[in-house]
PDB file of C-alpha atoms in Angstrom:
ATOM      1  CA  MET A   1      20.182  19.403 -32.576  1.00 52.00           C
ATOM      2  CA  THR A   2      18.239  21.684 -34.921  1.00 53.00           C
ATOM      3  CA  SER A   3      15.805  24.340 -33.781  1.00 51.00           C
ATOM      4  CA  SER A   4      12.903  22.225 -35.048  1.00 52.00           C
ATOM      5  CA  ASP A   5      14.103  19.253 -32.966  1.00 54.00           C
ATOM      6  CA  SER A   6      14.213  21.336 -29.773  1.00 50.00           C
ATOM      7  CA  ALA A   7      10.798  22.797 -30.549  1.00 55.00           C
ATOM      8  CA  GLN A   8       9.300  19.306 -30.877  1.00 70.00           C
ATOM      9  CA  LYS A   9      10.869  17.945 -27.682  1.00 76.00           C
ATOM     10  CA  ALA A  10       8.260  17.886 -24.937  1.00 73.00           C
ATOM     11  CA  PRO A  11       9.207  19.441 -21.600  1.00 80.00           C
ATOM     12  CA  ALA A  12      10.021  17.005 -18.829  1.00 86.00           C
ATOM     13  CA  LYS A  13       6.980  16.036 -16.788  1.00 87.00           C
ATOM     14  CA  ASP A  14       6.851  17.470 -13.288  1.00 93.00           C
ATOM     15  CA  PRO A  15       7.139  14.378 -11.022  1.00 92.00           C
ATOM     16  CA  TRP A  16       4.816  16.019  -8.517  1.00 95.00           C
ATOM     17  CA  ASP A  17       2.075  16.632 -11.086  1.00 95.00           C
ATOM     18  CA  LEU A  18      -0.156  13.807  -9.872  1.00 97.00           C
ATOM     19  CA  PRO A  19      -3.679  12.794 -10.913  1.00 97.00           C
ATOM     20  CA  ASP A  20      -6.912  13.458  -9.056  1.00 98.00           C
ATOM     21  CA  VAL A  21      -7.804  10.159  -7.384  1.00 98.00           C
ATOM     22  CA  SER A  22     -10.660  11.407  -5.204  1.00 97.00           C
ATOM     23  CA  GLY A  23     -13.272   9.537  -7.265  1.00 97.00           C
ATOM     24  CA  TYR A  24     -11.702   6.086  -6.994  1.00 98.00           C
ATOM     25  CA  VAL A  25     -13.224   3.402  -4.792  1.00 98.00           C
ATOM     26  CA  VAL A  26     -10.486   1.811  -2.675  1.00 98.00           C
ATOM     27  CA  GLY A  27     -10.845  -1.736  -1.376  1.00 98.00           C
ATOM     28  CA  VAL A  28      -8.661  -3.061   1.439  1.00 98.00           C
ATOM     29  CA  LEU A  29      -8.205  -6.829   1.583  1.00 97.00           C
ATOM     30  CA  GLY A  30      -7.369  -7.715   5.159  1.00 93.00           C
ATOM     31  CA  GLY A  31      -9.212  -4.613   6.230  1.00 91.00           C
ATOM     32  CA  THR A  32     -10.034  -5.997   9.661  1.00 92.00           C
ATOM     33  CA  GLY A  33      -6.345  -6.375  10.595  1.00 93.00           C
ATOM     34  CA  PRO A  34      -4.354  -3.539  12.203  1.00 95.00           C
ATOM     35  CA  GLN A  35      -2.610  -2.292   9.040  1.00 96.00           C
ATOM     36  CA  GLY A  36      -5.597  -2.638   6.749  1.00 96.00           C
ATOM     37  CA  LYS A  37      -7.967  -1.077   9.238  1.00 96.00           C
ATOM     38  CA  GLY A  38      -5.538   1.804   9.804  1.00 97.00           C
ATOM     39  CA  LEU A  39      -5.178   2.504   6.085  1.00 97.00           C
ATOM     40  CA  ALA A  40      -8.946   2.324   5.601  1.00 97.00           C
ATOM     41  CA  HIS A  41      -9.425   4.792   8.459  1.00 97.00           C
ATOM     42  CA  ARG A  42      -6.923   7.319   7.078  1.00 97.00           C
ATOM     43  CA  LEU A  43      -8.151   7.177   3.480  1.00 98.00           C
ATOM     44  CA  ALA A  44     -11.829   7.356   4.440  1.00 97.00           C
ATOM     45  CA  ARG A  45     -11.108  10.230   6.801  1.00 96.00           C
ATOM     46  CA  ALA A  46      -9.479  12.025   3.863  1.00 96.00           C
ATOM     47  CA  GLY A  47     -12.682  11.638   1.849  1.00 96.00           C
ATOM     48  CA  GLN A  48     -11.928   8.470  -0.145  1.00 97.00           C
ATOM     49  CA  LYS A  49     -14.680   5.898  -0.676  1.00 98.00           C
ATOM     50  CA  VAL A  50     -13.399   2.766   1.088  1.00 98.00           C
ATOM     51  CA  ILE A  51     -14.607  -0.830   1.303  1.00 98.00           C
ATOM     52  CA  ILE A  52     -12.855  -3.182   3.701  1.00 97.00           C
ATOM     53  CA  GLY A  53     -12.757  -6.879   2.954  1.00 97.00           C
ATOM     54  CA  SER A  54     -12.424  -9.983   5.076  1.00 95.00           C
ATOM     55  CA  ARG A  55     -12.949 -13.696   4.595  1.00 93.00           C
ATOM     56  CA  ALA A  56     -16.078 -13.197   6.731  1.00 93.00           C
ATOM     57  CA  ALA A  57     -18.385 -10.418   5.532  1.00 95.00           C
ATOM     58  CA  GLU A  58     -19.838 -10.051   9.042  1.00 95.00           C
ATOM     59  CA  ARG A  59     -16.415  -9.221  10.489  1.00 95.00           C
ATOM     60  CA  ALA A  60     -15.806  -6.696   7.728  1.00 97.00           C
ATOM     61  CA  ARG A  61     -19.157  -4.986   8.287  1.00 97.00           C
ATOM     62  CA  ALA A  62     -18.562  -4.799  12.045  1.00 97.00           C
ATOM     63  CA  ALA A  63     -15.133  -3.228  11.483  1.00 96.00           C
ATOM     64  CA  ALA A  64     -16.589  -0.795   8.947  1.00 96.00           C
ATOM     65  CA  ASP A  65     -19.287   0.297  11.399  1.00 96.00           C
ATOM     66  CA  GLU A  66     -16.588   0.910  13.980  1.00 95.00           C
ATOM     67  CA  LEU A  67     -14.553   3.059  11.564  1.00 95.00           C
ATOM     68  CA  GLY A  68     -17.408   5.207  10.288  1.00 95.00           C
ATOM     69  CA  HIS A  69     -16.581   7.849   7.635  1.00 96.00           C
ATOM     70  CA  GLY A  70     -18.772   5.986   5.134  1.00 97.00           C
ATOM     71  CA  VAL A  71     -16.610   2.851   5.145  1.00 97.00           C
ATOM     72  CA  GLU A  72     -18.399  -0.300   3.980  1.00 97.00           C
ATOM     73  CA  GLY A  73     -17.567  -3.924   4.744  1.00 97.00           C
ATOM     74  CA  ALA A  74     -17.894  -6.998   2.524  1.00 97.00           C
ATOM     75  CA  ASP A  75     -16.220 -10.313   1.884  1.00 97.00           C
ATOM     76  CA  ASN A  76     -12.953 -10.209  -0.038  1.00 97.00           C
ATOM     77  CA  ALA A  77     -14.473 -11.183  -3.384  1.00 97.00           C
ATOM     78  CA  GLU A  78     -17.154  -8.473  -3.284  1.00 97.00           C
ATOM     79  CA  THR A  79     -14.603  -5.924  -2.100  1.00 98.00           C
ATOM     80  CA  ALA A  80     -12.350  -6.736  -5.054  1.00 98.00           C
ATOM     81  CA  ARG A  81     -15.227  -6.568  -7.559  1.00 97.00           C
ATOM     82  CA  ARG A  82     -16.534  -3.202  -6.354  1.00 97.00           C
ATOM     83  CA  SER A  83     -13.183  -1.408  -6.045  1.00 98.00           C
ATOM     84  CA  ASP A  84     -11.053   0.459  -8.577  1.00 98.00           C
ATOM     85  CA  ILE A  85      -7.888   0.190  -6.475  1.00 98.00           C
ATOM     86  CA  VAL A  86      -7.343  -2.778  -4.168  1.00 98.00           C
ATOM     87  CA  ILE A  87      -4.825  -2.625  -1.311  1.00 98.00           C
ATOM     88  CA  VAL A  88      -3.563  -6.028  -0.165  1.00 98.00           C
ATOM     89  CA  ALA A  89      -2.962  -5.939   3.597  1.00 97.00           C
ATOM     90  CA  VAL A  90      -3.426  -9.601   4.491  1.00 97.00           C
ATOM     91  CA  PRO A  91      -0.953 -11.535   6.689  1.00 96.00           C
ATOM     92  CA  TRP A  92       2.013 -12.875   4.735  1.00 97.00           C
ATOM     93  CA  GLU A  93       1.032 -16.459   5.598  1.00 96.00           C
ATOM     94  CA  GLY A  94      -2.220 -16.100   3.647  1.00 96.00           C
ATOM     95  CA  HIS A  95      -0.940 -13.807   0.886  1.00 97.00           C
ATOM     96  CA  GLY A  96      -0.561 -16.326  -1.937  1.00 97.00           C
ATOM     97  CA  ASP A  97      -3.756 -18.273  -1.279  1.00 97.00           C
ATOM     98  CA  THR A  98      -5.828 -15.088  -0.951  1.00 97.00           C
ATOM     99  CA  LEU A  99      -4.632 -13.686  -4.267  1.00 98.00           C
ATOM    100  CA  LYS A 100      -5.032 -17.003  -6.090  1.00 98.00           C
ATOM    101  CA  SER A 101      -8.655 -17.181  -4.960  1.00 97.00           C
ATOM    102  CA  LEU A 102      -9.365 -13.618  -6.195  1.00 98.00           C
ATOM    103  CA  ARG A 103      -7.592 -13.710  -9.555  1.00 98.00           C
ATOM    104  CA  GLU A 104     -10.830 -13.273 -11.504  1.00 98.00           C
ATOM    105  CA  GLU A 105     -12.224 -10.505  -9.272  1.00 98.00           C
ATOM    106  CA  LEU A 106      -8.922  -8.594  -9.380  1.00 98.00           C
ATOM    107  CA  ALA A 107      -8.538  -8.764 -13.176  1.00 98.00           C
ATOM    108  CA  GLY A 108      -8.162  -5.279 -14.644  1.00 97.00           C
ATOM    109  CA  LYS A 109      -7.695  -3.681 -11.210  1.00 98.00           C
ATOM    110  CA  LEU A 110      -4.777  -1.713  -9.816  1.00 98.00           C
ATOM    111  CA  VAL A 111      -3.563  -3.893  -6.947  1.00 98.00           C
ATOM    112  CA  VAL A 112      -1.337  -2.252  -4.325  1.00 98.00           C
ATOM    113  CA  ASP A 113       0.577  -4.771  -2.235  1.00 98.00           C
ATOM    114  CA  CYS A 114       1.730  -3.607   1.209  1.00 98.00           C
ATOM    115  CA  VAL A 115       2.578  -7.016   2.684  1.00 98.00           C
ATOM    116  CA  ASN A 116       5.911  -7.513   4.440  1.00 97.00           C
ATOM    117  CA  PRO A 117       7.229 -11.093   4.488  1.00 97.00           C
ATOM    118  CA  LEU A 118       8.762 -11.326   7.957  1.00 97.00           C
ATOM    119  CA  GLY A 119       9.826 -13.978  10.402  1.00 96.00           C
ATOM    120  CA  PHE A 120      10.260 -13.591  14.163  1.00 96.00           C
ATOM    121  CA  ASP A 121      12.511 -15.341  16.654  1.00 96.00           C
ATOM    122  CA  LYS A 122      14.231 -14.537  19.957  1.00 96.00           C
ATOM    123  CA  LYS A 123      16.442 -11.991  18.192  1.00 95.00           C
ATOM    124  CA  GLY A 124      13.460 -10.106  16.782  1.00 94.00           C
ATOM    125  CA  ALA A 125      12.073  -9.570  13.290  1.00 96.00           C
ATOM    126  CA  TYR A 126      13.912 -10.620  10.151  1.00 97.00           C
ATOM    127  CA  ALA A 127      13.124 -10.488   6.446  1.00 97.00           C
ATOM    128  CA  LEU A 128      11.979 -13.506   4.463  1.00 97.00           C
ATOM    129  CA  LYS A 129      12.635 -13.744   0.716  1.00 94.00           C
ATOM    130  CA  PRO A 130       9.798 -15.299  -1.264  1.00 96.00           C
ATOM    131  CA  GLU A 131      10.638 -17.509  -4.215  1.00 97.00           C
ATOM    132  CA  GLU A 132       9.433 -14.769  -6.578  1.00 98.00           C
ATOM    133  CA  GLY A 133      11.701 -12.216  -4.876  1.00 97.00           C
ATOM    134  CA  SER A 134       9.132 -10.254  -2.866  1.00 98.00           C
ATOM    135  CA  ALA A 135       5.487 -10.210  -1.866  1.00 98.00           C
ATOM    136  CA  ALA A 136       4.793  -7.698  -4.642  1.00 98.00           C
ATOM    137  CA  GLU A 137       6.453  -9.888  -7.266  1.00 98.00           C
ATOM    138  CA  GLN A 138       4.488 -12.861  -5.992  1.00 98.00           C
ATOM    139  CA  ALA A 139       1.317 -10.804  -6.440  1.00 98.00           C
ATOM    140  CA  ALA A 140       2.326  -9.898  -9.995  1.00 98.00           C
ATOM    141  CA  ALA A 141       3.002 -13.563 -10.804  1.00 98.00           C
ATOM    142  CA  LEU A 142      -0.341 -14.687  -9.371  1.00 98.00           C
ATOM    143  CA  LEU A 143      -2.362 -11.848 -10.947  1.00 98.00           C
ATOM    144  CA  PRO A 144      -1.326 -11.695 -14.612  1.00 97.00           C
ATOM    145  CA  ASP A 145      -4.451  -9.730 -15.541  1.00 98.00           C
ATOM    146  CA  SER A 146      -3.978  -7.073 -12.837  1.00 98.00           C
ATOM    147  CA  ARG A 147      -1.642  -4.071 -12.603  1.00 98.00           C
ATOM    148  CA  VAL A 148       0.453  -4.539  -9.482  1.00 98.00           C
ATOM    149  CA  ALA A 149       2.204  -1.826  -7.504  1.00 98.00           C
ATOM    150  CA  ALA A 150       3.746  -1.869  -4.034  1.00 98.00           C
ATOM    151  CA  ALA A 151       3.390   0.780  -1.309  1.00 98.00           C
ATOM    152  CA  PHE A 152       2.375   1.565   2.307  1.00 98.00           C
ATOM    153  CA  HIS A 153       4.901  -0.858   3.855  1.00 98.00           C
ATOM    154  CA  HIS A 154       6.452   1.389   6.504  1.00 97.00           C
ATOM    155  CA  LEU A 155       3.401   2.836   8.252  1.00 97.00           C
ATOM    156  CA  SER A 156       2.679   2.338  11.937  1.00 95.00           C
ATOM    157  CA  ALA A 157      -0.690   0.678  12.433  1.00 95.00           C
ATOM    158  CA  VAL A 158      -0.867   2.323  15.862  1.00 95.00           C
ATOM    159  CA  LEU A 159      -0.568   5.822  14.387  1.00 96.00           C
ATOM    160  CA  LEU A 160      -2.882   5.042  11.480  1.00 97.00           C
ATOM    161  CA  GLN A 161      -5.666   3.923  13.801  1.00 95.00           C
ATOM    162  CA  ASP A 162      -5.319   6.694  16.402  1.00 96.00           C
ATOM    163  CA  PRO A 163      -8.285   9.079  15.902  1.00 94.00           C
ATOM    164  CA  GLU A 164      -6.516  11.808  17.903  1.00 95.00           C
ATOM    165  CA  ILE A 165      -3.659  12.071  15.392  1.00 96.00           C
ATOM    166  CA  GLU A 166      -4.416  14.471  12.555  1.00 95.00           C
ATOM    167  CA  ARG A 167      -1.216  14.045  10.474  1.00 95.00           C
ATOM    168  CA  ILE A 168       0.965  11.068   9.596  1.00 95.00           C
ATOM    169  CA  ASP A 169       4.341  12.673   8.867  1.00 96.00           C
ATOM    170  CA  THR A 170       6.018  10.093   6.659  1.00 97.00           C
ATOM    171  CA  ASP A 171       6.916   9.216   3.093  1.00 98.00           C
ATOM    172  CA  VAL A 172       5.508   6.190   1.281  1.00 98.00           C
ATOM    173  CA  MET A 173       7.834   4.342  -1.081  1.00 98.00           C
ATOM    174  CA  VAL A 174       5.871   3.426  -4.221  1.00 98.00           C
ATOM    175  CA  LEU A 175       7.082   0.808  -6.702  1.00 98.00           C
ATOM    176  CA  GLY A 176       5.566  -0.314  -9.981  1.00 98.00           C
ATOM    177  CA  GLU A 177       6.037  -1.009 -13.658  1.00 98.00           C
ATOM    178  CA  GLU A 178       3.835   1.709 -15.154  1.00 97.00           C
ATOM    179  CA  ARG A 179       4.345   5.377 -14.360  1.00 97.00           C
ATOM    180  CA  ALA A 180       0.625   6.121 -14.536  1.00 97.00           C
ATOM    181  CA  ASP A 181      -0.158   3.456 -11.921  1.00 98.00           C
ATOM    182  CA  VAL A 182       2.662   4.611  -9.644  1.00 98.00           C
ATOM    183  CA  GLU A 183       1.388   8.181  -9.827  1.00 98.00           C
ATOM    184  CA  ILE A 184      -2.124   7.063  -8.884  1.00 98.00           C
ATOM    185  CA  VAL A 185      -0.726   5.387  -5.771  1.00 98.00           C
ATOM    186  CA  GLN A 186       1.455   8.409  -4.977  1.00 98.00           C
ATOM    187  CA  ALA A 187      -1.607  10.623  -5.233  1.00 98.00           C
ATOM    188  CA  LEU A 188      -3.589   8.254  -3.019  1.00 98.00           C
ATOM    189  CA  ALA A 189      -0.889   8.418  -0.337  1.00 98.00           C
ATOM    190  CA  GLY A 190      -0.853  12.194  -0.652  1.00 98.00           C
ATOM    191  CA  ARG A 191      -4.505  12.431   0.306  1.00 97.00           C
ATOM    192  CA  VAL A 192      -3.542  11.646   3.907  1.00 97.00           C
ATOM    193  CA  PRO A 193      -2.344  14.831   5.676  1.00 97.00           C
ATOM    194  CA  GLY A 194       1.422  14.732   6.220  1.00 97.00           C
ATOM    195  CA  MET A 195       1.947  11.748   3.937  1.00 97.00           C
ATOM    196  CA  ARG A 196       3.776  11.797   0.592  1.00 97.00           C
ATOM    197  CA  GLY A 197       4.198   9.099  -2.059  1.00 98.00           C
ATOM    198  CA  VAL A 198       7.699   8.824  -3.571  1.00 98.00           C
ATOM    199  CA  PHE A 199       8.603   6.692  -6.599  1.00 98.00           C
ATOM    200  CA  ALA A 200      11.161   4.070  -5.494  1.00 98.00           C
ATOM    201  CA  GLY A 201      11.709   1.879  -8.558  1.00 97.00           C
ATOM    202  CA  ARG A 202      10.306  -1.148 -10.321  1.00 98.00           C
ATOM    203  CA  LEU A 203       8.835  -4.193  -8.601  1.00 98.00           C
ATOM    204  CA  ARG A 204      12.192  -5.960  -8.774  1.00 98.00           C
ATOM    205  CA  ASN A 205      13.282  -3.527  -6.040  1.00 97.00           C
ATOM    206  CA  ALA A 206      10.378  -4.382  -3.724  1.00 98.00           C
ATOM    207  CA  HIS A 207      12.263  -6.912  -1.585  1.00 98.00           C
ATOM    208  CA  GLN A 208      14.499  -4.373   0.133  1.00 97.00           C
ATOM    209  CA  VAL A 209      11.566  -2.023   0.705  1.00 98.00           C
ATOM    210  CA  GLU A 210       9.523  -4.813   2.305  1.00 98.00           C
ATOM    211  CA  SER A 211      12.557  -5.984   4.301  1.00 98.00           C
ATOM    212  CA  LEU A 212      13.221  -2.564   5.811  1.00 97.00           C
ATOM    213  CA  VAL A 213      10.222  -3.078   8.071  1.00 97.00           C
ATOM    214  CA  ALA A 214      12.328  -5.512  10.113  1.00 97.00           C
ATOM    215  CA  ASN A 215      14.748  -2.650  10.793  1.00 97.00           C
ATOM    216  CA  LEU A 216      11.933  -0.295  11.741  1.00 97.00           C
ATOM    217  CA  ILE A 217      10.576  -2.864  14.196  1.00 96.00           C
ATOM    218  CA  SER A 218      14.015  -2.905  15.845  1.00 96.00           C
ATOM    219  CA  VAL A 219      14.015   0.902  15.974  1.00 97.00           C
ATOM    220  CA  ASN A 220      10.564   0.960  17.520  1.00 96.00           C
ATOM    221  CA  ARG A 221      11.429  -1.573  20.199  1.00 96.00           C
ATOM    222  CA  ARG A 222      14.639   0.177  21.236  1.00 96.00           C
ATOM    223  CA  TYR A 223      13.266   3.723  21.258  1.00 98.00           C
ATOM    224  CA  LYS A 224       9.610   3.019  22.166  1.00 97.00           C
ATOM    225  CA  ALA A 225       8.587   4.775  18.951  1.00 96.00           C
ATOM    226  CA  HIS A 226       6.408   4.403  15.846  1.00 96.00           C
ATOM    227  CA  ALA A 227       9.128   5.149  13.297  1.00 95.00           C
ATOM    228  CA  GLY A 228       8.490   5.924   9.649  1.00 95.00           C
ATOM    229  CA  LEU A 229      10.641   7.193   6.770  1.00 96.00           C
ATOM    230  CA  ARG A 230      11.425  10.527   5.164  1.00 96.00           C
ATOM    231  CA  VAL A 231      13.325  10.786   1.881  1.00 96.00           C
ATOM    232  CA  THR A 232      15.581  13.861   1.899  1.00 96.00           C
ATOM    233  CA  ASP A 233      16.332  16.277  -0.965  1.00 96.00           C
ATOM    234  CA  VAL A 234      13.266  15.245  -2.961  1.00 94.00           C
TER     235      VAL A 234
END
């Protein structure tokens, strides 16, 4: 390598140099459910503008009033239209139909899927594998005009919703195809005190991240806990 080559080579980007996301409007589809409501609470409490969506606008507005912190409620379509980043926190059973119905409203948006396809029987929780490979990959297939990432799978809804808890000490695994989108989601996670977003691969790796929730449910039941994840040496 010549001296001119080394001079032209750009320094490696600091992976923790993340963008300012404080001005983005975040919509939460399924925002009246435990996970969606918990995420909306934490992000709004951190100063993010949040709109929670539901199939029934009245339910969303009632939940928003309960949360406070400037949270608004609307039906899912209006929530998608008015938001820059849309978190999908609907039940797995309604995941595909919900996204199909909002394809137009979600076009051009950054969509963050946090849905965990799980089944339950007498032995406990177990992972389901969607035809597309994962919930996130199903979202990407159904939303060709959106930018899809995956994150926020391993968070305890109980901790998220507890107003007495100041910090959520956990890492958030973030997956996506475009570095810029992943970094936006990492930065969004980092707005919550104690929380950190960590890049965990492309969407093709989403299945094992979604599936790990079944293991965490087993941990929680055995130890009466609200377990999360920390990635070491990063």
